[in-house]
């Protein structure tokens, strides 16, 4: 299945703004991040506090819904998904 | 003798160039609007200035800080002579220098669960000029409880984001950013506040005058470093701890304290 990933703000300092990836059935957000952190040096350290825990500023939307409210890293991927990765700005 | 350049004549003259956008009716709506501007920092400066220029009738501006030298790179409400002065007092002076018809309620107060009820009372809109998510979540919940739209904006360096959050229509802030982000660079430059604050104010003016299409169910992400801007779809979550609904509870009321 084909997935589109869009990266925003500081994530763009280590990865492409947009990338399309192919995954087998059964892939999850964890599979996707494993692929991305293998591909882009520095991304793993930027995103993960430890191998199972995303840093608190890492927000991942699957077709607009935060994976925090789906199944976290175990959120399944589906054909045509648009995954957005963004670290929210917090200043004013 | 009246100075013709200083005469206020009528609001028709003052707003001559914007009335074609939403009619005299729209201008009257701005005049009658009451907005809560939470924060008189970089975003708040831009929002307050454009609200005053556009003729928004009542601005309740809330901030507990005094003006510091390091604010002046971005907080365009303030000038060198304001250093050490309470921000909302200095803000009121600048707003009145631009438009003396605006009623300013300058509130030097911390925004938290205790104060927010009074602050949102009677407001048509809440504008986000805060510098932290703790206070934003407080405003988010207050907006949901009182069914007042919350226009969210935030900045970091050359980056920023904006969205218009309307109870019952869009996700809430917690749906899209569920936990307080603690890692953040605190570098900030005025132009990013200008970009994001302007979009927030534009959203407010459109909402108040019922003009155009709002930034609803979309998050606009600004990348000034690359000159890129994109809005992505955002969705509410039924499991959201702030706005999520369960059977028998209408959307947007679950967070009642």
mmCIF file of C-alpha atoms in Angstrom:
data_model
loop_
_atom_site.group_PDB
_atom_site.id
_atom_site.type_symbol
_atom_site.label_atom_id
_atom_site.label_comp_id
_atom_site.label_asym_id
_atom_site.label_seq_id
_atom_site.Cartn_x
_atom_site.Cartn_y
_atom_site.Cartn_z
ATOM 1 C CA UNK A 1 0.000 0.000 0.000
ATOM 2 C CA UNK A 2 1.083 3.521 -0.733
ATOM 3 C CA UNK A 3 1.412 6.093 2.058
ATOM 4 C CA UNK A 4 2.192 9.802 1.790
ATOM 5 C CA UNK A 5 4.211 11.396 4.583
ATOM 6 C CA UNK A 6 4.445 15.132 5.089
ATOM 7 C CA UNK A 7 6.934 16.663 7.496
ATOM 8 C CA UNK A 8 6.671 20.150 8.941
ATOM 9 C CA UNK A 9 8.768 22.731 10.764
ATOM 10 C CA UNK A 10 11.964 21.436 12.392
ATOM 11 C CA UNK A 11 11.467 17.894 11.059
ATOM 12 C CA UNK A 12 12.271 19.391 7.666
ATOM 13 C CA UNK A 13 15.782 20.050 8.909
ATOM 14 C CA UNK A 14 16.485 16.309 8.799
ATOM 15 C CA UNK A 15 14.010 14.862 6.292
ATOM 16 C CA UNK A 16 12.175 15.584 3.050
ATOM 17 C CA UNK A 17 9.061 17.765 3.176
ATOM 18 C CA UNK A 18 7.057 15.036 1.483
ATOM 19 C CA UNK A 19 7.753 11.413 0.650
ATOM 20 C CA UNK A 20 5.705 8.523 -0.704
ATOM 21 C CA UNK A 21 6.400 5.060 0.652
ATOM 22 C CA UNK A 22 5.159 1.524 -0.043
ATOM 23 C CA UNK A 23 4.386 -0.865 2.804
ATOM 24 C CA UNK A 24 2.990 -4.401 3.031
ATOM 25 C CA UNK A 25 -0.406 -5.018 4.628
ATOM 26 C CA UNK A 26 -0.275 -4.963 8.414
ATOM 27 C CA UNK A 27 2.181 -2.073 8.606
ATOM 28 C CA UNK A 28 1.748 0.381 11.459
ATOM 29 C CA UNK A 29 2.975 3.854 12.340
ATOM 30 C CA UNK A 30 5.866 2.120 14.108
ATOM 31 C CA UNK A 31 6.798 0.406 10.800
ATOM 32 C CA UNK A 32 6.673 3.761 9.064
ATOM 33 C CA UNK A 33 8.839 5.517 11.653
ATOM 34 C CA UNK A 34 11.328 2.669 11.580
ATOM 35 C CA UNK A 35 11.629 3.154 7.821
ATOM 36 C CA UNK A 36 11.979 6.932 8.165
ATOM 37 C CA UNK A 37 14.534 6.868 10.988
ATOM 38 C CA UNK A 38 16.609 4.373 8.988
ATOM 39 C CA UNK A 39 16.453 6.627 5.975
ATOM 40 C CA UNK A 40 17.112 9.987 7.662
ATOM 41 C CA UNK A 41 20.064 10.430 9.981
ATOM 42 C CA UNK A 42 19.197 12.311 13.161
ATOM 43 C CA UNK A 43 15.440 11.778 12.875
ATOM 44 C CA UNK A 44 15.340 8.928 15.387
ATOM 45 C CA UNK A 45 17.045 10.975 18.045
ATOM 46 C CA UNK A 46 14.802 13.901 17.279
ATOM 47 C CA UNK A 47 11.576 11.892 17.575
ATOM 48 C CA UNK A 48 12.163 9.239 20.235
ATOM 49 C CA UNK A 49 12.877 9.606 23.971
ATOM 50 C CA UNK A 50 13.492 5.838 24.033
ATOM 51 C CA UNK A 51 12.737 3.123 21.458
ATOM 52 C CA UNK A 52 9.095 2.853 22.556
ATOM 53 C CA UNK A 53 8.335 6.437 23.465
ATOM 54 C CA UNK A 54 7.903 9.418 21.187
ATOM 55 C CA UNK A 55 9.027 12.758 22.550
ATOM 56 C CA UNK A 56 6.100 14.855 23.758
ATOM 57 C CA UNK A 57 6.326 17.374 20.909
ATOM 58 C CA UNK A 58 6.031 14.734 18.206
ATOM 59 C CA UNK A 59 2.528 14.878 16.816
ATOM 60 C CA UNK A 60 1.491 12.435 14.132
ATOM 61 C CA UNK A 61 -1.788 12.828 12.305
ATOM 62 C CA UNK A 62 -3.262 10.012 10.238
ATOM 63 C CA UNK A 63 -5.606 11.649 7.743
ATOM 64 C CA UNK A 64 -6.051 14.489 10.229
ATOM 65 C CA UNK A 65 -6.557 12.468 13.415
ATOM 66 C CA UNK A 66 -3.842 12.340 16.051
ATOM 67 C CA UNK A 67 -2.540 8.778 16.536
ATOM 68 C CA UNK A 68 -2.569 9.511 20.282
ATOM 69 C CA UNK A 69 -6.345 8.940 20.018
ATOM 70 C CA UNK A 70 -6.100 5.920 17.691
ATOM 71 C CA UNK A 71 -3.540 3.365 18.830
ATOM 72 C CA UNK A 72 -0.308 5.333 19.148
ATOM 73 C CA UNK A 73 2.639 3.663 17.435
ATOM 74 C CA UNK A 74 0.456 0.574 16.823
ATOM 75 C CA UNK A 75 -1.961 2.623 14.684
ATOM 76 C CA UNK A 76 -2.472 0.620 11.483
ATOM 77 C CA UNK A 77 -1.662 2.148 8.122
ATOM 78 C CA UNK A 78 -4.103 1.926 5.241
ATOM 79 C CA UNK A 79 -3.828 2.429 1.503
ATOM 80 C CA UNK A 80 -3.715 6.113 0.598
ATOM 81 C CA UNK A 81 -3.090 7.390 4.121
ATOM 82 C CA UNK A 82 -1.675 10.860 4.548
ATOM 83 C CA UNK A 83 0.561 10.950 7.587
ATOM 84 C CA UNK A 84 1.579 14.389 8.878
ATOM 85 C CA UNK A 85 4.489 14.777 11.293
ATOM 86 C CA UNK A 86 4.683 18.084 13.132
ATOM 87 C CA UNK A 87 6.306 19.536 16.211
ATOM 88 C CA UNK A 88 3.867 22.271 17.227
ATOM 89 C CA UNK A 89 5.227 25.762 17.646
ATOM 90 C CA UNK A 90 4.471 26.878 21.194
ATOM 91 C CA UNK A 91 5.653 30.460 21.457
ATOM 92 C CA UNK A 92 3.692 33.642 21.155
ATOM 93 C CA UNK B 1 -10.711 75.273 14.417
ATOM 94 C CA UNK B 2 -10.943 71.607 13.642
ATOM 95 C CA UNK B 3 -7.928 70.120 11.921
ATOM 96 C CA UNK B 4 -9.288 68.325 8.867
ATOM 97 C CA UNK B 5 -6.544 65.719 9.077
ATOM 98 C CA UNK B 6 -7.430 64.909 12.676
ATOM 99 C CA UNK B 7 -11.198 64.907 12.232
ATOM 100 C CA UNK B 8 -12.762 61.551 12.843
ATOM 101 C CA UNK B 9 -15.734 62.607 10.671
ATOM 102 C CA UNK B 10 -17.511 59.298 10.425
ATOM 103 C CA UNK B 11 -16.538 55.668 10.502
ATOM 104 C CA UNK B 12 -17.578 55.552 6.839
ATOM 105 C CA UNK B 13 -14.533 57.647 5.994
ATOM 106 C CA UNK B 14 -12.184 55.892 8.339
ATOM 107 C CA UNK B 15 -13.085 52.462 7.017
ATOM 108 C CA UNK B 16 -13.683 53.541 3.428
ATOM 109 C CA UNK B 17 -11.181 51.068 2.050
ATOM 110 C CA UNK B 18 -12.425 47.987 3.893
ATOM 111 C CA UNK B 19 -16.201 48.484 3.856
ATOM 112 C CA UNK B 20 -16.366 47.137 0.258
ATOM 113 C CA UNK B 21 -15.163 43.803 1.690
ATOM 114 C CA UNK B 22 -18.103 43.225 4.045
ATOM 115 C CA UNK B 23 -20.409 46.235 3.802
ATOM 116 C CA UNK B 24 -21.448 48.753 6.443
ATOM 117 C CA UNK B 25 -23.252 45.908 8.141
ATOM 118 C CA UNK B 26 -19.954 44.061 8.525
ATOM 119 C CA UNK B 27 -18.298 47.190 9.886
ATOM 120 C CA UNK B 28 -21.076 47.527 12.450
ATOM 121 C CA UNK B 29 -20.490 43.902 13.452
ATOM 122 C CA UNK B 30 -16.819 44.672 14.071
ATOM 123 C CA UNK B 31 -17.798 47.750 16.057
ATOM 124 C CA UNK B 32 -20.139 45.659 18.217
ATOM 125 C CA UNK B 33 -17.699 42.760 18.656
ATOM 126 C CA UNK B 34 -16.124 41.867 21.981
ATOM 127 C CA UNK B 35 -12.914 39.893 21.763
ATOM 128 C CA UNK B 36 -10.616 38.340 24.333
ATOM 129 C CA UNK B 37 -6.980 38.703 23.371
ATOM 130 C CA UNK B 38 -5.020 36.311 25.591
ATOM 131 C CA UNK B 39 -1.436 37.536 25.684
ATOM 132 C CA UNK B 40 0.180 40.844 24.762
ATOM 133 C CA UNK B 41 3.382 39.431 23.288
ATOM 134 C CA UNK B 42 4.523 38.999 19.702
ATOM 135 C CA UNK B 43 1.227 37.582 18.435
ATOM 136 C CA UNK B 44 -0.891 39.781 20.708
ATOM 137 C CA UNK B 45 0.874 42.887 19.391
ATOM 138 C CA UNK B 46 -0.051 42.112 15.810
ATOM 139 C CA UNK B 47 -3.594 41.042 16.659
ATOM 140 C CA UNK B 48 -4.305 44.117 18.830
ATOM 141 C CA UNK B 49 -2.911 46.496 16.215
ATOM 142 C CA UNK B 50 -4.962 45.088 13.353
ATOM 143 C CA UNK B 51 -8.084 44.842 15.505
ATOM 144 C CA UNK B 52 -7.739 48.515 16.421
ATOM 145 C CA UNK B 53 -7.060 49.511 12.822
ATOM 146 C CA UNK B 54 -10.064 47.525 11.578
ATOM 147 C CA UNK B 55 -12.402 49.075 14.160
ATOM 148 C CA UNK B 56 -13.139 46.151 16.484
ATOM 149 C CA UNK B 57 -15.160 47.789 19.260
ATOM 150 C CA UNK B 58 -14.018 46.061 22.436
ATOM 151 C CA UNK B 59 -10.706 44.356 23.155
ATOM 152 C CA UNK B 60 -10.077 42.652 26.485
ATOM 153 C CA UNK B 61 -6.310 42.212 26.505
ATOM 154 C CA UNK B 62 -4.797 40.026 29.214
ATOM 155 C CA UNK B 63 -1.149 39.671 30.212
ATOM 156 C CA UNK B 64 0.637 39.700 33.559
ATOM 157 C CA UNK B 65 4.121 40.759 32.408
ATOM 158 C CA UNK B 66 5.957 44.053 32.137
ATOM 159 C CA UNK B 67 7.750 45.187 28.993
ATOM 160 C CA UNK B 68 11.359 44.004 28.788
ATOM 161 C CA UNK B 69 14.096 44.998 26.385
ATOM 162 C CA UNK B 70 14.202 41.512 24.834
ATOM 163 C CA UNK B 71 10.513 41.895 23.852
ATOM 164 C CA UNK B 72 11.187 44.740 21.448
ATOM 165 C CA UNK B 73 12.373 42.590 18.524
ATOM 166 C CA UNK B 74 8.804 41.432 17.967
ATOM 167 C CA UNK B 75 6.270 43.026 20.305
ATOM 168 C CA UNK B 76 5.351 45.991 18.165
ATOM 169 C CA UNK B 77 2.796 47.375 20.620
ATOM 170 C CA UNK B 78 5.713 48.557 22.772
ATOM 171 C CA UNK B 79 8.421 51.167 22.434
ATOM 172 C CA UNK B 80 11.616 51.956 24.324
ATOM 173 C CA UNK B 81 9.849 54.316 26.716
ATOM 174 C CA UNK B 82 7.570 51.440 27.801
ATOM 175 C CA UNK B 83 10.368 49.371 29.361
ATOM 176 C CA UNK B 84 9.325 48.282 32.839
ATOM 177 C CA UNK B 85 5.681 49.261 32.267
ATOM 178 C CA UNK B 86 2.859 46.761 32.625
ATOM 179 C CA UNK B 87 2.277 45.362 29.125
ATOM 180 C CA UNK B 88 -1.483 45.771 29.044
ATOM 181 C CA UNK B 89 -1.239 49.426 30.129
ATOM 182 C CA UNK B 90 1.310 50.173 27.418
ATOM 183 C CA UNK B 91 -0.838 48.201 24.964
ATOM 184 C CA UNK B 92 -3.909 50.263 25.798
ATOM 185 C CA UNK B 93 -1.991 53.492 25.057
ATOM 186 C CA UNK B 94 -0.760 52.222 21.689
ATOM 187 C CA UNK B 95 -4.209 50.942 20.724
ATOM 188 C CA UNK B 96 -5.814 54.280 21.664
ATOM 189 C CA UNK B 97 -3.156 56.232 19.775
ATOM 190 C CA UNK B 98 -4.214 54.311 16.681
ATOM 191 C CA UNK B 99 -7.969 54.274 17.307
ATOM 192 C CA UNK B 100 -9.418 56.111 20.294
ATOM 193 C CA UNK B 101 -12.871 54.620 19.677
ATOM 194 C CA UNK B 102 -11.784 51.129 20.725
ATOM 195 C CA UNK B 103 -12.809 50.206 24.238
ATOM 196 C CA UNK B 104 -9.843 48.465 25.848
ATOM 197 C CA UNK B 105 -10.198 46.358 28.961
ATOM 198 C CA UNK B 106 -6.567 46.024 30.086
ATOM 199 C CA UNK B 107 -6.285 43.104 32.494
ATOM 200 C CA UNK B 108 -2.963 42.417 34.234
ATOM 201 C CA UNK B 109 -3.705 38.871 35.334
ATOM 202 C CA UNK B 110 -2.415 35.313 35.048
ATOM 203 C CA UNK B 111 -4.598 33.096 32.861
ATOM 204 C CA UNK B 112 -5.480 29.856 34.636
ATOM 205 C CA UNK B 113 -8.514 27.777 35.613
ATOM 206 C CA UNK B 114 -9.371 30.276 38.355
ATOM 207 C CA UNK B 115 -9.305 33.440 36.256
ATOM 208 C CA UNK B 116 -10.456 32.185 32.854
ATOM 209 C CA UNK B 117 -14.176 32.090 33.693
ATOM 210 C CA UNK B 118 -14.252 35.842 34.341
ATOM 211 C CA UNK B 119 -12.040 36.577 31.361
ATOM 212 C CA UNK B 120 -14.175 34.820 28.744
ATOM 213 C CA UNK B 121 -17.448 36.175 30.136
ATOM 214 C CA UNK B 122 -19.389 38.054 27.437
ATOM 215 C CA UNK B 123 -16.745 37.491 24.744
ATOM 216 C CA UNK B 124 -17.557 36.628 21.119
ATOM 217 C CA UNK B 125 -14.128 35.189 20.352
ATOM 218 C CA UNK B 126 -10.903 34.117 22.019
ATOM 219 C CA UNK B 127 -7.622 34.949 20.286
ATOM 220 C CA UNK B 128 -4.493 32.988 21.147
ATOM 221 C CA UNK B 129 -1.473 35.148 21.897
ATOM 222 C CA UNK B 130 -0.075 32.848 24.586
ATOM 223 C CA UNK B 131 3.470 31.519 24.793
ATOM 224 C CA UNK B 132 2.699 28.126 26.366
ATOM 225 C CA UNK B 133 0.336 25.185 25.941
ATOM 226 C CA UNK B 134 -0.708 25.034 29.600
ATOM 227 C CA UNK B 135 -2.538 28.343 29.234
ATOM 228 C CA UNK B 136 -3.766 27.410 25.757
ATOM 229 C CA UNK B 137 -5.466 24.281 27.127
ATOM 230 C CA UNK B 138 -7.173 26.438 29.767
ATOM 231 C CA UNK B 139 -8.502 28.747 27.037
ATOM 232 C CA UNK B 140 -9.442 25.747 24.892
ATOM 233 C CA UNK B 141 -11.579 24.270 27.673
ATOM 234 C CA UNK B 142 -13.139 27.627 28.504
ATOM 235 C CA UNK B 143 -14.052 28.101 24.851
ATOM 236 C CA UNK B 144 -15.654 24.638 24.735
ATOM 237 C CA UNK B 145 -17.589 25.223 27.956
ATOM 238 C CA UNK B 146 -18.897 28.614 26.876
ATOM 239 C CA UNK B 147 -19.164 27.696 23.174
ATOM 240 C CA UNK B 148 -16.847 30.517 22.152
ATOM 241 C CA UNK B 149 -14.602 29.988 19.125
ATOM 242 C CA UNK B 150 -10.880 29.894 19.885
ATOM 243 C CA UNK B 151 -8.467 31.038 17.211
ATOM 244 C CA UNK B 152 -5.214 29.225 17.896
ATOM 245 C CA UNK B 153 -1.844 30.488 16.750
ATOM 246 C CA UNK B 154 1.714 29.804 17.854
ATOM 247 C CA UNK B 155 5.224 30.588 16.650
ATOM 248 C CA UNK B 156 8.703 29.102 16.884
ATOM 249 C CA UNK B 157 11.572 30.696 14.985
ATOM 250 C CA UNK B 158 10.498 31.037 11.360
ATOM 251 C CA UNK B 159 7.726 28.452 11.870
ATOM 252 C CA UNK B 160 4.159 28.846 13.024
ATOM 253 C CA UNK B 161 0.701 27.342 12.927
ATOM 254 C CA UNK B 162 -2.877 28.627 12.976
ATOM 255 C CA UNK B 163 -6.349 27.151 13.061
ATOM 256 C CA UNK B 164 -9.849 28.297 13.908
ATOM 257 C CA UNK B 165 -11.435 26.058 16.525
ATOM 258 C CA UNK B 166 -15.211 26.198 16.781
ATOM 259 C CA UNK B 167 -16.983 24.121 19.454
ATOM 260 C CA UNK B 168 -19.213 21.516 17.847
ATOM 261 C CA UNK B 169 -17.847 22.184 14.356
ATOM 262 C CA UNK B 170 -14.116 21.506 14.466
ATOM 263 C CA UNK B 171 -11.662 19.562 16.595
ATOM 264 C CA UNK B 172 -10.415 21.309 19.729
ATOM 265 C CA UNK B 173 -6.791 22.128 20.484
ATOM 266 C CA UNK B 174 -6.387 18.945 22.552
ATOM 267 C CA UNK B 175 -7.512 16.797 19.587
ATOM 268 C CA UNK B 176 -4.593 17.942 17.486
ATOM 269 C CA UNK B 177 -1.947 18.482 20.190
ATOM 270 C CA UNK B 178 -2.887 16.090 23.036
ATOM 271 C CA UNK B 179 0.103 16.710 25.307
ATOM 272 C CA UNK B 180 2.086 19.784 26.270
ATOM 273 C CA UNK B 181 5.149 19.983 24.054
ATOM 274 C CA UNK B 182 8.096 20.625 26.368
ATOM 275 C CA UNK B 183 10.890 20.594 23.816
ATOM 276 C CA UNK B 184 10.923 23.840 21.999
ATOM 277 C CA UNK B 185 13.427 26.293 20.694
ATOM 278 C CA UNK B 186 12.652 29.690 22.109
ATOM 279 C CA UNK B 187 14.188 31.659 19.289
ATOM 280 C CA UNK B 188 11.648 33.995 17.790
ATOM 281 C CA UNK B 189 11.603 36.799 15.278
ATOM 282 C CA UNK B 190 8.943 39.472 14.789
ATOM 283 C CA UNK B 191 8.138 38.647 11.180
ATOM 284 C CA UNK B 192 6.812 35.205 12.138
ATOM 285 C CA UNK B 193 4.529 36.825 14.725
ATOM 286 C CA UNK B 194 3.453 39.172 11.925
ATOM 287 C CA UNK B 195 2.540 36.297 9.616
ATOM 288 C CA UNK B 196 0.732 34.146 12.177
ATOM 289 C CA UNK B 197 -0.871 37.043 14.086
ATOM 290 C CA UNK B 198 -2.214 38.426 10.805
ATOM 291 C CA UNK B 199 -3.822 35.126 9.844
ATOM 292 C CA UNK B 200 -5.384 34.868 13.307
ATOM 293 C CA UNK B 201 -6.803 38.396 13.007
ATOM 294 C CA UNK B 202 -7.974 37.725 9.474
ATOM 295 C CA UNK B 203 -9.852 34.669 10.747
ATOM 296 C CA UNK B 204 -11.416 36.756 13.524
ATOM 297 C CA UNK B 205 -12.530 39.489 11.134
ATOM 298 C CA UNK B 206 -14.025 36.912 8.749
ATOM 299 C CA UNK B 207 -15.829 35.194 11.609
ATOM 300 C CA UNK B 208 -17.209 38.451 13.005
ATOM 301 C CA UNK B 209 -18.313 39.812 9.626
ATOM 302 C CA UNK B 210 -19.432 36.416 8.259
ATOM 303 C CA UNK B 211 -17.149 36.789 5.268
ATOM 304 C CA UNK B 212 -15.249 34.137 3.321
ATOM 305 C CA UNK B 213 -14.367 30.635 4.405
ATOM 306 C CA UNK B 214 -12.800 30.020 7.793
ATOM 307 C CA UNK B 215 -9.707 27.944 8.518
ATOM 308 C CA UNK B 216 -11.959 25.273 10.008
ATOM 309 C CA UNK B 217 -10.913 21.633 10.261
ATOM 310 C CA UNK B 218 -7.571 22.588 8.773
ATOM 311 C CA UNK B 219 -4.271 23.459 10.380
ATOM 312 C CA UNK B 220 -2.220 26.016 8.511
ATOM 313 C CA UNK B 221 1.509 25.438 8.925
ATOM 314 C CA UNK B 222 3.791 28.321 8.000
ATOM 315 C CA UNK B 223 7.418 27.730 7.112
ATOM 316 C CA UNK B 224 9.056 31.125 6.749
ATOM 317 C CA UNK B 225 12.466 29.537 6.405
ATOM 318 C CA UNK B 226 11.480 27.994 3.088
ATOM 319 C CA UNK B 227 8.689 30.387 2.087
ATOM 320 C CA UNK B 228 6.225 27.479 2.212
ATOM 321 C CA UNK B 229 2.718 27.375 3.595
ATOM 322 C CA UNK B 230 0.329 24.444 3.672
ATOM 323 C CA UNK B 231 -2.923 23.636 5.381
ATOM 324 C CA UNK B 232 -3.629 20.042 6.355
ATOM 325 C CA UNK B 233 -6.873 18.381 7.334
ATOM 326 C CA UNK B 234 -7.494 17.972 11.075
ATOM 327 C CA UNK B 235 -10.209 15.891 12.715
ATOM 328 C CA UNK B 236 -11.787 15.753 16.139
ATOM 329 C CA UNK B 237 -11.345 12.651 18.228
ATOM 330 C CA UNK B 238 -14.290 11.068 20.020
ATOM 331 C CA UNK B 239 -11.795 10.098 22.742
ATOM 332 C CA UNK B 240 -10.437 13.585 23.265
ATOM 333 C CA UNK B 241 -10.293 14.342 26.980
ATOM 334 C CA UNK B 242 -11.392 17.942 26.428
ATOM 335 C CA UNK B 243 -14.106 17.831 23.772
ATOM 336 C CA UNK B 244 -14.785 14.120 23.183
ATOM 337 C CA UNK B 245 -18.348 13.059 23.541
ATOM 338 C CA UNK B 246 -19.956 9.955 24.877
ATOM 339 C CA UNK B 247 -23.570 8.908 24.490
ATOM 340 C CA UNK B 248 -26.033 11.374 25.952
ATOM 341 C CA UNK B 249 -23.494 14.138 26.158
ATOM 342 C CA UNK B 250 -23.478 16.750 23.456
ATOM 343 C CA UNK B 251 -20.188 17.421 21.743
ATOM 344 C CA UNK B 252 -18.166 20.080 23.465
ATOM 345 C CA UNK B 253 -19.622 19.789 26.941
ATOM 346 C CA UNK B 254 -17.644 16.932 28.425
ATOM 347 C CA UNK B 255 -14.958 19.169 29.833
ATOM 348 C CA UNK B 256 -17.310 21.069 32.155
ATOM 349 C CA UNK B 257 -15.533 21.609 35.437
#
